[in-house]
Tab-separated table of C-alpha atoms in Angstrom:
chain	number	residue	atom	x	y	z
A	1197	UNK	CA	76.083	52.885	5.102
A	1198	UNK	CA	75.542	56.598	3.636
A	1199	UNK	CA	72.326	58.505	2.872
A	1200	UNK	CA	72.955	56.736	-0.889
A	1201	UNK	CA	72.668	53.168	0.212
A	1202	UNK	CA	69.911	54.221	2.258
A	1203	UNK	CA	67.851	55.964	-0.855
A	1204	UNK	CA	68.942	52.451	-2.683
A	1205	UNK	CA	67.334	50.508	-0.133
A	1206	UNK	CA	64.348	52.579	0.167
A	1207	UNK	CA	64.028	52.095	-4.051
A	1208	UNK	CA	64.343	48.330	-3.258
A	1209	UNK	CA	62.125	47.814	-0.735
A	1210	UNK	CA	59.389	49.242	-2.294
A	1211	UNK	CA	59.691	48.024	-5.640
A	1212	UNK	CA	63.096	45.013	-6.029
A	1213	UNK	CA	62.427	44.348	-9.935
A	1214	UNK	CA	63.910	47.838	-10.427
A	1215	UNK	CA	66.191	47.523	-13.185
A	1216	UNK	CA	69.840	48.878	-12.729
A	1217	UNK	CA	69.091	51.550	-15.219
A	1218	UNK	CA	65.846	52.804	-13.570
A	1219	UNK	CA	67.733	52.294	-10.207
A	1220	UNK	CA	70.150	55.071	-11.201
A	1221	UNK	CA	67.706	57.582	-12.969
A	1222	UNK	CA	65.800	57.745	-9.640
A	1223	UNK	CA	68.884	57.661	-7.495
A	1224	UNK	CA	71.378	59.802	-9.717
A	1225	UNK	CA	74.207	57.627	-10.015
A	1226	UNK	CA	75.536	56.150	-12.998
A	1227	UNK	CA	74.851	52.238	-13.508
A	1228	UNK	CA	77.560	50.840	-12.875
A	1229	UNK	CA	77.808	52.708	-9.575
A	1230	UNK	CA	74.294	51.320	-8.928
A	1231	UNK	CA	75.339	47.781	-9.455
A	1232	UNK	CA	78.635	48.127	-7.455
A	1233	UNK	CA	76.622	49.881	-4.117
A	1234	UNK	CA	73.672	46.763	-4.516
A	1235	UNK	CA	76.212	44.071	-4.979
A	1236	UNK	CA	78.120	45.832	-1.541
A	1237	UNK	CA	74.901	45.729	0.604
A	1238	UNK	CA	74.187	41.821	-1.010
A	1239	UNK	CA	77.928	40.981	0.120
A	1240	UNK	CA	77.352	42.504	3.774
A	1241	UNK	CA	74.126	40.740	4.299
A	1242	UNK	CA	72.042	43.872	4.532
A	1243	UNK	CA	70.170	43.028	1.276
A	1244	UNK	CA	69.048	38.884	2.011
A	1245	UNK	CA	66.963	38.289	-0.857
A	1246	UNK	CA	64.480	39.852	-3.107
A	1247	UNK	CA	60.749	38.167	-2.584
A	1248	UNK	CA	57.646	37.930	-4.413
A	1249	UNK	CA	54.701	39.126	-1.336
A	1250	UNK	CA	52.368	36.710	-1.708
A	1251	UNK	CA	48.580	36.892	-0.154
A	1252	UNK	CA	47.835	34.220	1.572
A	1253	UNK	CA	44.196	33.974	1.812
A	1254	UNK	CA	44.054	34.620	-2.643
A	1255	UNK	CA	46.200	31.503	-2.526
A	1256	UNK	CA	44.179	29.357	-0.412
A	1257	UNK	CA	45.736	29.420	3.107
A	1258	UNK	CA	42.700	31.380	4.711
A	1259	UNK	CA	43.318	31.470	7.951
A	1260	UNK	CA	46.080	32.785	9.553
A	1261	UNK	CA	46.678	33.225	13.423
A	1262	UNK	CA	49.247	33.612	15.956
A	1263	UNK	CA	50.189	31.147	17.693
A	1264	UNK	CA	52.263	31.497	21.469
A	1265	UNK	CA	53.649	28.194	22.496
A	1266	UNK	CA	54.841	27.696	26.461
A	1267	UNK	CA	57.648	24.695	26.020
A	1268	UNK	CA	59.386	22.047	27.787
A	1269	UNK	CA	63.031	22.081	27.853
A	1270	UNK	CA	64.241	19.429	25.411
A	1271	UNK	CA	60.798	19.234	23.555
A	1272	UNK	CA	61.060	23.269	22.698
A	1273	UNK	CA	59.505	24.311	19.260
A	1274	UNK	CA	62.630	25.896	18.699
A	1275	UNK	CA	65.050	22.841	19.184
A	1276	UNK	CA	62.861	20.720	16.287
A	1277	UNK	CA	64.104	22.029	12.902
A	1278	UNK	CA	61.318	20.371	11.181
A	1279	UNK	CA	58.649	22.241	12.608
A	1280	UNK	CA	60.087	25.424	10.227
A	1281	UNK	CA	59.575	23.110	7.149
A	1282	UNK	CA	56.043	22.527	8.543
A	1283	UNK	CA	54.063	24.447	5.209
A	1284	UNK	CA	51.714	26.290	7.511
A	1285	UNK	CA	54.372	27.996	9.768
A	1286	UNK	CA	55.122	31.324	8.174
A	1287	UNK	CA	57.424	32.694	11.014
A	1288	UNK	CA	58.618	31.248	14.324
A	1289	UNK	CA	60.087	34.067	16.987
A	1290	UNK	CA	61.973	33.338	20.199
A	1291	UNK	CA	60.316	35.633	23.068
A	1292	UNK	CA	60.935	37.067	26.452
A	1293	UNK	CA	57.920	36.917	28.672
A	1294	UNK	CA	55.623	33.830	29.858
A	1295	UNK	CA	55.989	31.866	26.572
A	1296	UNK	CA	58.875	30.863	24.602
A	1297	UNK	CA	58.078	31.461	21.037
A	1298	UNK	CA	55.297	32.732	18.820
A	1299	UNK	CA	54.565	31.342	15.347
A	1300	UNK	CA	52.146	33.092	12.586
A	1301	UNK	CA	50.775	30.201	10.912
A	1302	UNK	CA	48.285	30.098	7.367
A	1303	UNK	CA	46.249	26.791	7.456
A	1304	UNK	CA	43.544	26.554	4.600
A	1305	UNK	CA	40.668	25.793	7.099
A	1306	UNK	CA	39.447	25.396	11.010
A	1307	UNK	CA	39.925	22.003	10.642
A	1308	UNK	CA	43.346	22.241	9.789
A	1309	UNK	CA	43.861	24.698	12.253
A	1310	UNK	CA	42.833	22.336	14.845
A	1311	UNK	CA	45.426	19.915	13.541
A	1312	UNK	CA	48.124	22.273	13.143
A	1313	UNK	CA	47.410	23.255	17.156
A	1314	UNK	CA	47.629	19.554	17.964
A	1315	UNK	CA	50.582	18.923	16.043
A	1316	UNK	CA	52.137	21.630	18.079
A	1317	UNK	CA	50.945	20.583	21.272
A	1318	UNK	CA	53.326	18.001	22.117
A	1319	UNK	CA	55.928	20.689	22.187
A	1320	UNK	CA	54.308	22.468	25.175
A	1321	UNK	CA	50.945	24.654	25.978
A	1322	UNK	CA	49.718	26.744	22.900
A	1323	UNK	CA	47.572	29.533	22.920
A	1324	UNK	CA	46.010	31.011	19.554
A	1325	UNK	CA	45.364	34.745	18.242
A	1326	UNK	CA	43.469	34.770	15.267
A	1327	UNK	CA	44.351	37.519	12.495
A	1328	UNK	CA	40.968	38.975	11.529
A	1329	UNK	CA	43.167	41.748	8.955
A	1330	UNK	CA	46.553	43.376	8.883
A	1331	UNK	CA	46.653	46.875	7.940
A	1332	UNK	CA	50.190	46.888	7.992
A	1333	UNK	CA	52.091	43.847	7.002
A	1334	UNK	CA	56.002	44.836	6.286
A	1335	UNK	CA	57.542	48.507	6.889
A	1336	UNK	CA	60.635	49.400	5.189
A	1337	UNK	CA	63.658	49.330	6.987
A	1338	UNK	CA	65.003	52.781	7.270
A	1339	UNK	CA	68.105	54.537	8.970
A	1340	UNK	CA	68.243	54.672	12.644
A	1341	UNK	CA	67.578	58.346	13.478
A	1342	UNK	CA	70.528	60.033	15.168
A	1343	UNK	CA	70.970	59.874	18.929
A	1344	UNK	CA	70.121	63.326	19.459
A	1345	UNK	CA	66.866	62.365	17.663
A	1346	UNK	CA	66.252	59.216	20.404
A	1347	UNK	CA	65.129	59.718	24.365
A	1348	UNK	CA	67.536	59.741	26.573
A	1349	UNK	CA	67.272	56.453	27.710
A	1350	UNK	CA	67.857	54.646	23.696
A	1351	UNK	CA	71.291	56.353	23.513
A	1352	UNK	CA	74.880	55.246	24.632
A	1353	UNK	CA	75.926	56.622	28.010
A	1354	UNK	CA	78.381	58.666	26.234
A	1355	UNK	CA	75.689	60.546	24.463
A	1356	UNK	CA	73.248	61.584	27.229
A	1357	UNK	CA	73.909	64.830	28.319
């Protein structure tokens, strides 16, 4: 990827209705050229999708927590495919540390919090975080900064001098 894709990106991220023909007046490339570099980064799987960000809490899910889940072996979270059709997961991660995954989750009340957490009890130990705010929700991806911009320790061997 070149500075280009990255400024396309950047245009994308930020606002993904762009039209082709606004993408190019703020980039400087033609149209066509526009449409060839986006369909590129769609074909490589650095552009997945273009979303609508949607508040949870103005659409009725108004609670929303974190939710760390300690499994058991063949009764994992992670091993039940269902659980990520569950409406009130919004993301499941697979951790390092003391507990296997963490979920965010949007339920529409406590008491469907409290069903949600036994629901996903029987798939080990869970331990809640409620979200109170989120000042930032989603940062744009950006280039990685060159190594001589990294410590020491974040660059290949061959680099550290």
């Amino acid at each position: 990827m070149d500075a280009m894709d990255w400024e396309l990106l950047r245009e994308l991220q930020d606002n993904a209705r762009l039209s082709f023909n606004e993408l190019s007046r703020r980039v400087h490339l033609s149209p066509p050229a526009v449409a060839e570099r986006v369909r590129r980064l769609e074909e490589s799987g650095v552009i997945t999708g273009y979303h609508a960000v949607v508040d949870p809490a103005r659409a009725g899910w108004d609670v929303s927590a974190f939710v760390q889940l300690t499994c058991y072996g063949p009764s994992c979270v992670l091993r039940d495919p269902d659980v990520a059709t569950w409406p009130e997961i919004r993301e499941i991660h697979r951790v390092t540390g003391d507990v296997c995954s963490i979920l965010k989750i949007a339920v529409p009340s406590m008491a469907a919090f409290e069903s949600l957490i036994d629901r996903l009890a029987v798939y080990g130990k869970p331990s809640s975080t409620m979200i109170f705010s989120s000042p930032v929700t989603s940062r744009p991806v950006t280039a990685v900064p060159p190594a001589t911009d990294r410590p020491a320790a974040d660059r290949p061997a061959t680099d550290r001098r």
